[in-house]
mmCIF file of C-alpha atoms in Angstrom:
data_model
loop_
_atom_site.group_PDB
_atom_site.id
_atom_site.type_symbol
_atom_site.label_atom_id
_atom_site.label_comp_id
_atom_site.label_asym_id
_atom_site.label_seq_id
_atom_site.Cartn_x
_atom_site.Cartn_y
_atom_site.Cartn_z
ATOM 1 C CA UNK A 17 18.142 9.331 3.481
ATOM 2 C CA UNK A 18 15.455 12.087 2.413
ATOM 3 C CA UNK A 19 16.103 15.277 5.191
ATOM 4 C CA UNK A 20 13.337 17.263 2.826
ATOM 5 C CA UNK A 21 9.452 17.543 3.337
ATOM 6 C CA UNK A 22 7.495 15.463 0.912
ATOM 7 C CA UNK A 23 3.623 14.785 0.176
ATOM 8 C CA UNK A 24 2.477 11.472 -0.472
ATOM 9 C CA UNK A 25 -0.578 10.325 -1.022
ATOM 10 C CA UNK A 26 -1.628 6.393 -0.432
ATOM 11 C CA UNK A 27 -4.928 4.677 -0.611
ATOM 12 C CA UNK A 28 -5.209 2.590 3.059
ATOM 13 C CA UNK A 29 -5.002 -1.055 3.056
ATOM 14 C CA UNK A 30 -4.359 -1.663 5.894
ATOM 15 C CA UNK A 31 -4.328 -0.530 9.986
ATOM 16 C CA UNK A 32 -3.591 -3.430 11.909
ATOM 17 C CA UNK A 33 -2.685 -4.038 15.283
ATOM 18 C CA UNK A 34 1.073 -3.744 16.693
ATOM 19 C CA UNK A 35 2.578 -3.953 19.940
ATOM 20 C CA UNK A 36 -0.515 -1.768 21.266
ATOM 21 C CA UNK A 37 -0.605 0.505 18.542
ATOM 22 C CA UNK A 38 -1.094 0.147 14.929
ATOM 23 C CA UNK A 39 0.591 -0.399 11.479
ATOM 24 C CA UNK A 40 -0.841 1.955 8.948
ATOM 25 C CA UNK A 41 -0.042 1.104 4.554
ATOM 26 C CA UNK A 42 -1.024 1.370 1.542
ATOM 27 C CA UNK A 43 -0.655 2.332 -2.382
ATOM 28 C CA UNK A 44 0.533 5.431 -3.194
ATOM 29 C CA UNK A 45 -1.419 7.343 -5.985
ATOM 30 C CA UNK A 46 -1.448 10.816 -7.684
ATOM 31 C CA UNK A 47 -5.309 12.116 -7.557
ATOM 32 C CA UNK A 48 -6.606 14.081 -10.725
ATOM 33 C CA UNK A 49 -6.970 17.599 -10.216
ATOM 34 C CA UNK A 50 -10.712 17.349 -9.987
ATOM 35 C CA UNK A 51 -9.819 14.306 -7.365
ATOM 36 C CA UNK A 52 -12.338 12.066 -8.678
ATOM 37 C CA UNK A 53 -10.074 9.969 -10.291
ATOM 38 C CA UNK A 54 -6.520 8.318 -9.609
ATOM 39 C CA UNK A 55 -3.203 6.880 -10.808
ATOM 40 C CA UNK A 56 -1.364 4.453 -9.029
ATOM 41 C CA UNK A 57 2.676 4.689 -8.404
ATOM 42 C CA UNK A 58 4.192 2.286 -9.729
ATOM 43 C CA UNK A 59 8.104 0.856 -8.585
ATOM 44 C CA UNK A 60 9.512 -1.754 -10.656
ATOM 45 C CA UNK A 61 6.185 -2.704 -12.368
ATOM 46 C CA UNK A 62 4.179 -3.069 -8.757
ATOM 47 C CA UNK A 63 2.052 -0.859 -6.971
ATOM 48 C CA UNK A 64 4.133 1.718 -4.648
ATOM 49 C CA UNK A 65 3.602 0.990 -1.275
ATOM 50 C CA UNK A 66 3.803 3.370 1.903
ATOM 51 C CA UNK A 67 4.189 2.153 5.732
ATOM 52 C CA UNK A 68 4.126 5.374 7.846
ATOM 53 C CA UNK A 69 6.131 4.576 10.967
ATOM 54 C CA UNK A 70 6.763 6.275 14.598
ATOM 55 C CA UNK A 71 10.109 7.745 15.160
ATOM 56 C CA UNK A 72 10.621 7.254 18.736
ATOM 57 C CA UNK A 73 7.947 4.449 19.749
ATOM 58 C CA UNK A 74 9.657 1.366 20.632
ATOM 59 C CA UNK A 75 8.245 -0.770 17.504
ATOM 60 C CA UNK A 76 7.598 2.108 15.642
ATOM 61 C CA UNK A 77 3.829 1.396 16.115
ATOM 62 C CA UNK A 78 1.535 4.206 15.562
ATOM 63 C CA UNK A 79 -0.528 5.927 18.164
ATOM 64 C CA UNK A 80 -3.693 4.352 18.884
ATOM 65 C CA UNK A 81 -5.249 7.707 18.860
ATOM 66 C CA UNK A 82 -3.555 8.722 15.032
ATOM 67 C CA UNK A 83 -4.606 5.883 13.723
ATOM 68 C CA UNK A 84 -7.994 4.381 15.329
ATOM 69 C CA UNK A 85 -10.583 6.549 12.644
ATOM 70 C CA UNK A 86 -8.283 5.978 9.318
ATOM 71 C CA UNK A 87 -10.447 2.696 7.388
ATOM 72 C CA UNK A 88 -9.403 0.499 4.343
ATOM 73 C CA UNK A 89 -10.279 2.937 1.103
ATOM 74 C CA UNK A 90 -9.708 6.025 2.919
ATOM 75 C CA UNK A 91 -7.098 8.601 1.359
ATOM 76 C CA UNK A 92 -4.620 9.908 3.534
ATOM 77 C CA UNK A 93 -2.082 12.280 2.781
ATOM 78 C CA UNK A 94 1.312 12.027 4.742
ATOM 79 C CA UNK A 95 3.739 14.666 5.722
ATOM 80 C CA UNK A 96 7.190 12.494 5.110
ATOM 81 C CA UNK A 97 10.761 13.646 6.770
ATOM 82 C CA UNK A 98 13.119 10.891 6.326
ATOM 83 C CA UNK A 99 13.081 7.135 4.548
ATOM 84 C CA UNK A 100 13.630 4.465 7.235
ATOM 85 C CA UNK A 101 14.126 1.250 4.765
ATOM 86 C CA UNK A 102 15.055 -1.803 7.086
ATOM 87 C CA UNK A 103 15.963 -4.964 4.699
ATOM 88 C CA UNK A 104 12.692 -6.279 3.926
ATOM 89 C CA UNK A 105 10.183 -3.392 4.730
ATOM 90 C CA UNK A 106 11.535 -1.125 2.083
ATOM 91 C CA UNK A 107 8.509 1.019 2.247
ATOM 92 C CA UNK A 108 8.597 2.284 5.495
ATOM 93 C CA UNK A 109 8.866 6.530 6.160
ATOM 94 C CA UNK A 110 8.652 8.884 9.225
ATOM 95 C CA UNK A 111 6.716 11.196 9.320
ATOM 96 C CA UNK A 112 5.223 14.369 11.373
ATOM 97 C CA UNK A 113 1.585 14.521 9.829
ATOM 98 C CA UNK A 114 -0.994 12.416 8.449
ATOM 99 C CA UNK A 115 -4.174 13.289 7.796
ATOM 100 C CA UNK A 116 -7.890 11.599 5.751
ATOM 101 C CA UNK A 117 -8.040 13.429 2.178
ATOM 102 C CA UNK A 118 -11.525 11.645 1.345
ATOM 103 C CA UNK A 119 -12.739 7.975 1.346
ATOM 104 C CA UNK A 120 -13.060 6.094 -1.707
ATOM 105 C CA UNK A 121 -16.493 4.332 -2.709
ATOM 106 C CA UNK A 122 -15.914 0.741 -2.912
ATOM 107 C CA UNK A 123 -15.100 -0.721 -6.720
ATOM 108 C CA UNK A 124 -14.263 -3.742 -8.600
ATOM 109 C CA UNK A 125 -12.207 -1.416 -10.993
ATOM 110 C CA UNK A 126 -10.768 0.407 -7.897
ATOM 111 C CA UNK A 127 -9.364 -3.081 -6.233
ATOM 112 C CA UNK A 128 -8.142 -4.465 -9.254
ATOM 113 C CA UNK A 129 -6.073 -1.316 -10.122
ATOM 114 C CA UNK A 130 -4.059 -2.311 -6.702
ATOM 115 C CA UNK A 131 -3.202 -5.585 -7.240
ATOM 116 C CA UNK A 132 0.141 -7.235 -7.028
ATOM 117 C CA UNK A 133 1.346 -9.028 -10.115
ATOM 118 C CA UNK A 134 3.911 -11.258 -8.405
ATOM 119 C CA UNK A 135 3.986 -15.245 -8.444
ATOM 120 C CA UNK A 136 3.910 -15.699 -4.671
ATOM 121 C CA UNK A 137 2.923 -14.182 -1.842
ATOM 122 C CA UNK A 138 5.923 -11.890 -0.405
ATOM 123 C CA UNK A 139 8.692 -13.636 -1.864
ATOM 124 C CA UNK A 140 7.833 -17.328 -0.963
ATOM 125 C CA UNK A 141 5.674 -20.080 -1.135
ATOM 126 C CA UNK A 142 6.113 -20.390 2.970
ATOM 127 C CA UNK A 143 4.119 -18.440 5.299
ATOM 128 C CA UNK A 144 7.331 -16.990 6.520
ATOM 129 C CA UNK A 145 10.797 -15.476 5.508
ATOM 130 C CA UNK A 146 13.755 -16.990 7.222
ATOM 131 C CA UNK A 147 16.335 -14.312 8.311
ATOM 132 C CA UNK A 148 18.454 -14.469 5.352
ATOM 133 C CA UNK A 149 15.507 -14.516 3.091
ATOM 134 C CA UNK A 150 13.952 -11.143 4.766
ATOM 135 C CA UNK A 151 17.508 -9.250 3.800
ATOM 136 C CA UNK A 152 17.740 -10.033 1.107
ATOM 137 C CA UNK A 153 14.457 -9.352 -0.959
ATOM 138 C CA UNK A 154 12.684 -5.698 -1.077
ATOM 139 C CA UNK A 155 8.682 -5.230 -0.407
ATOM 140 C CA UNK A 156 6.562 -6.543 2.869
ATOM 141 C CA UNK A 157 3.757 -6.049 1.281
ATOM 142 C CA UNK A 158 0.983 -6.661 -1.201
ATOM 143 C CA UNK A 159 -2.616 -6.597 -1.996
ATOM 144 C CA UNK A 160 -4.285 -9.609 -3.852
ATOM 145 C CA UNK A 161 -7.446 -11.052 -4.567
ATOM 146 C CA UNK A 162 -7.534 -14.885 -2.613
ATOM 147 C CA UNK A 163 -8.742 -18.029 -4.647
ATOM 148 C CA UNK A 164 -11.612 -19.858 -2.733
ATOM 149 C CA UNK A 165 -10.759 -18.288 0.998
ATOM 150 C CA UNK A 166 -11.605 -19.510 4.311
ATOM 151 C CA UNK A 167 -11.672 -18.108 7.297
ATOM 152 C CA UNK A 168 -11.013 -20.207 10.262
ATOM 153 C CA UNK A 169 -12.021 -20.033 13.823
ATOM 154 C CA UNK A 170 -9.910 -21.398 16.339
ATOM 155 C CA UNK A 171 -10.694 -21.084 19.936
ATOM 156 C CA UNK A 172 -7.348 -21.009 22.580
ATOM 157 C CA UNK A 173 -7.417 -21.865 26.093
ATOM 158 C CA UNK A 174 -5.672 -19.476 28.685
ATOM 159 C CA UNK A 175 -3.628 -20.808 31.578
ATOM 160 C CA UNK A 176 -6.377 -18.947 33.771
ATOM 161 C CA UNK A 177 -8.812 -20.834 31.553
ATOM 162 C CA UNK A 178 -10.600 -17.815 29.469
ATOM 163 C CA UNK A 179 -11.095 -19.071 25.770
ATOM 164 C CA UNK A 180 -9.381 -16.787 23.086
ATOM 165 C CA UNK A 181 -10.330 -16.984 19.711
ATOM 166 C CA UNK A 182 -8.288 -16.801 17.116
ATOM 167 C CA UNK A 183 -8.624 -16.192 13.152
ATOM 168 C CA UNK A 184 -6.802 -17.481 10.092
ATOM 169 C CA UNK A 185 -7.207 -17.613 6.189
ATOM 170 C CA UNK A 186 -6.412 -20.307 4.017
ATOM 171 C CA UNK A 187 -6.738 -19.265 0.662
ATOM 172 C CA UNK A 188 -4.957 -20.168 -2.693
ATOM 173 C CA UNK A 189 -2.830 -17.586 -4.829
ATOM 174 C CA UNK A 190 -1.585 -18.820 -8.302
ATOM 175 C CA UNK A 191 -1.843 -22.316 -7.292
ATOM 176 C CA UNK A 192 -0.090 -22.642 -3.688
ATOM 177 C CA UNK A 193 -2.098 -22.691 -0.511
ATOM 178 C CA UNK A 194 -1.238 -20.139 2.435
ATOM 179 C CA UNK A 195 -2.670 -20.429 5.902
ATOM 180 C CA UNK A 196 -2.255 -16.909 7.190
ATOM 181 C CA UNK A 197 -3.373 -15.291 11.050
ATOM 182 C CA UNK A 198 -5.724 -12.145 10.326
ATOM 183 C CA UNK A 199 -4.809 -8.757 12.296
ATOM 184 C CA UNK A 200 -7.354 -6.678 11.298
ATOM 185 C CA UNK A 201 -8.664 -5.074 14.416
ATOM 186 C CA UNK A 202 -12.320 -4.000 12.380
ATOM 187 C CA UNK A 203 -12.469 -7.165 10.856
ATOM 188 C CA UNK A 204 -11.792 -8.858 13.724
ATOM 189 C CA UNK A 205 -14.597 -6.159 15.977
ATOM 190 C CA UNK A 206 -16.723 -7.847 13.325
ATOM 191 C CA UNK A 207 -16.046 -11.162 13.831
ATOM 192 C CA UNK A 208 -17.201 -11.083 17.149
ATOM 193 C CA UNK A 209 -19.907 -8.811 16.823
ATOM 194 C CA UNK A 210 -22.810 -7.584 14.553
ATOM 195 C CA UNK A 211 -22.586 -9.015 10.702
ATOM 196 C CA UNK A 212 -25.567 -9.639 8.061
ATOM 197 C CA UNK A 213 -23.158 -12.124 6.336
ATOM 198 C CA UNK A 214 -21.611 -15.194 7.482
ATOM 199 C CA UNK A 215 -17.894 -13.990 8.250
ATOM 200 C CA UNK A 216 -16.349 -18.121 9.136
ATOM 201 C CA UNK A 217 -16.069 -20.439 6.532
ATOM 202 C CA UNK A 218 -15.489 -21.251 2.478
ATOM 203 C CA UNK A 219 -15.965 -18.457 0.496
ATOM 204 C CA UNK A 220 -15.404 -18.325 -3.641
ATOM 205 C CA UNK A 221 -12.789 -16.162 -5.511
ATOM 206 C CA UNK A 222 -13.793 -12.457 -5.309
ATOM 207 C CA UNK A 223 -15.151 -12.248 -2.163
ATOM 208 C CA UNK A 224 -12.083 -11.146 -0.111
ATOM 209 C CA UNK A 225 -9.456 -8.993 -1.043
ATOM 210 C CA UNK A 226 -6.253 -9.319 0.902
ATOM 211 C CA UNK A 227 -3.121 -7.116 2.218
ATOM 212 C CA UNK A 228 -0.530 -9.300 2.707
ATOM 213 C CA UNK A 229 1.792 -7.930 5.499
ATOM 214 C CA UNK A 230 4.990 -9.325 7.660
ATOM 215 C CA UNK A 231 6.415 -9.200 10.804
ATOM 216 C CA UNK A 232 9.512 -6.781 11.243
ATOM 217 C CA UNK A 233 10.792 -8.756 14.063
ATOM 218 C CA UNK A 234 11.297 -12.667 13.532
ATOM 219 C CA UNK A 235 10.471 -15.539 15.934
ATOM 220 C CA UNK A 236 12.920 -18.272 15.744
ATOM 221 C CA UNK A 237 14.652 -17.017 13.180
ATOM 222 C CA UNK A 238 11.595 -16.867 10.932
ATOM 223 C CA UNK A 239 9.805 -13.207 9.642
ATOM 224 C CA UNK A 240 6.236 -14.563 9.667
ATOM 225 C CA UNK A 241 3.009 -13.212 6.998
ATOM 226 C CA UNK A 242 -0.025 -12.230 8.081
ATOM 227 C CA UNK A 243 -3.356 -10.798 6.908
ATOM 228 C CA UNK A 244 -3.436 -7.012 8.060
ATOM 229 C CA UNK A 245 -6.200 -5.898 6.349
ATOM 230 C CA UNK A 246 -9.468 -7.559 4.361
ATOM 231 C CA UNK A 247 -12.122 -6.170 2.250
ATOM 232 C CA UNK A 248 -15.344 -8.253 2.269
ATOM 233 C CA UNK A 249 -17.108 -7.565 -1.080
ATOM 234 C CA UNK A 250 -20.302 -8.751 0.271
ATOM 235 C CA UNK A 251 -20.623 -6.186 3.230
ATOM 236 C CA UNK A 252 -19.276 -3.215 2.861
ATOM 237 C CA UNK A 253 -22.342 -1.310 3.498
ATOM 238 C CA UNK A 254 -22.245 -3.495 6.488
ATOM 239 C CA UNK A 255 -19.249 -2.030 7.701
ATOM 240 C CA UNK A 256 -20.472 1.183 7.038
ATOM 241 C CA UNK A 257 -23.315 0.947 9.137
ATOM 242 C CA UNK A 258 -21.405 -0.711 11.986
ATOM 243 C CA UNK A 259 -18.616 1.943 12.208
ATOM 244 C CA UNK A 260 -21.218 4.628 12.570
ATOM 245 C CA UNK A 261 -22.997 2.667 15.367
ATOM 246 C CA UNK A 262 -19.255 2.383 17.025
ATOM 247 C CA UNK A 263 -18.667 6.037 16.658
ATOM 248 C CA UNK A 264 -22.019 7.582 17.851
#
């Protein structure tokens, strides 16, 4: 366990929602001196991911408030104190500051630099870990580019009758289909709100990019993936526009 102050910096891919709060990652990089360009940390021949957690908060969740104005792309430097590895989620850290360096300007070349090289998607072809499974591998999370995704719509019924909706992908990676829930809070804002693109249905390869996440806390025994963050290559101006109409 680290006791010392360290600087990281990670490129955000992903602020989804937990237990009322959020979960913050992302790649860690090194910026150039001039900061207009970047290498990525590597670990083992993958990307070097950083989850930022909450000593204290019950989940570890972060604060609504610390994390509600940090978007996918944006660099954010983070005060670390002490590594918190639990089995599976070898990447999370406390911390006591974190703060946006800049935001990068959406790339081809800057997504592919962040992708995961592995065979499946976090360690198996299910869309879940069983308990045994989640001790025994390292790394909850990755980034990768889908093949032909689809976002589904599902609509569920309350027991005082309101009508929920819920999202999923089903995409392919390296030949094996995944049907994953999305917890992307802005993607999610989106869905239900303003878009110039259609956001439900079959899509082909390169128009999503994914961060793969997983739960820390299993359900019947089972540690189950999930989609906490996207990047929509076809609206990203979109977004743009539609966070500054949020804010204002």
């Amino acid at each position: 366990m680290q006791n010392n102050m360290e600087k990281h910096l990670f490129i955000c891919l992903a602020n989804s929602y937990k237990y009322g709060g959020r979960c913050i990652a992302g790649v860690e990089i090194q910026l150039s001196a001039d900061e207009k360009s970047f290498r990525v940390v590597t670990e083992n021949g993958e990307p070097k991911w950083i989850r930022p957690v909450q000593r204290g908060a019950e989940h570890e969740e972060i604060a609504e408030e610390t994390a509600r104005n940090i978007r996918i792309l944006d660099v954010i430097e983070l005060d670390t104190t002490d590594s918190c590895k639990a089995d599976c989620q070898s990447e999370n850290v406390y911390f006591n500051r974190m703060r946006i360096v800049k935001s990068l300007p959406f790339s081809p070349k800057v997504l592919q630099a962040l992708l995961s090289k592995r065979e499946t998607v976090l360690h198996s072809d299910e869309r879940f870990l069983t308990r045994d499974e989640y001790r025994a591998n390292r790394g909850s999370l990755m980034f990768i580019e889908p093949e032909y995704p689809e976002i589904i719509r599902e609509i569920k019924i309350t027991e005082d009758g309101r009508r929920l909706p819920k999202y999923k992908a089903r995409f392919l990676y390296k030949g094996t289909e995944y049907l994953l829930p999305v917890t992307d809070p802005r993607y999610l804002e989106r869905m239900e709100g303003y878009s110039n693109v259609p956001l439900v249905g079959k899509f082909d390869t390169g128009t999503f990019f994914f961060t793969i996440s997983m739960t820390a806390e299993p359900w019947n025994d089972k540690h189950y993936k999930l989609l906490a963050g996207i990047i929509d290559t076809r609206s990203v101006e979109a977004d743009t526009q539609q966070d500054a109409r949020n804010e204002s």
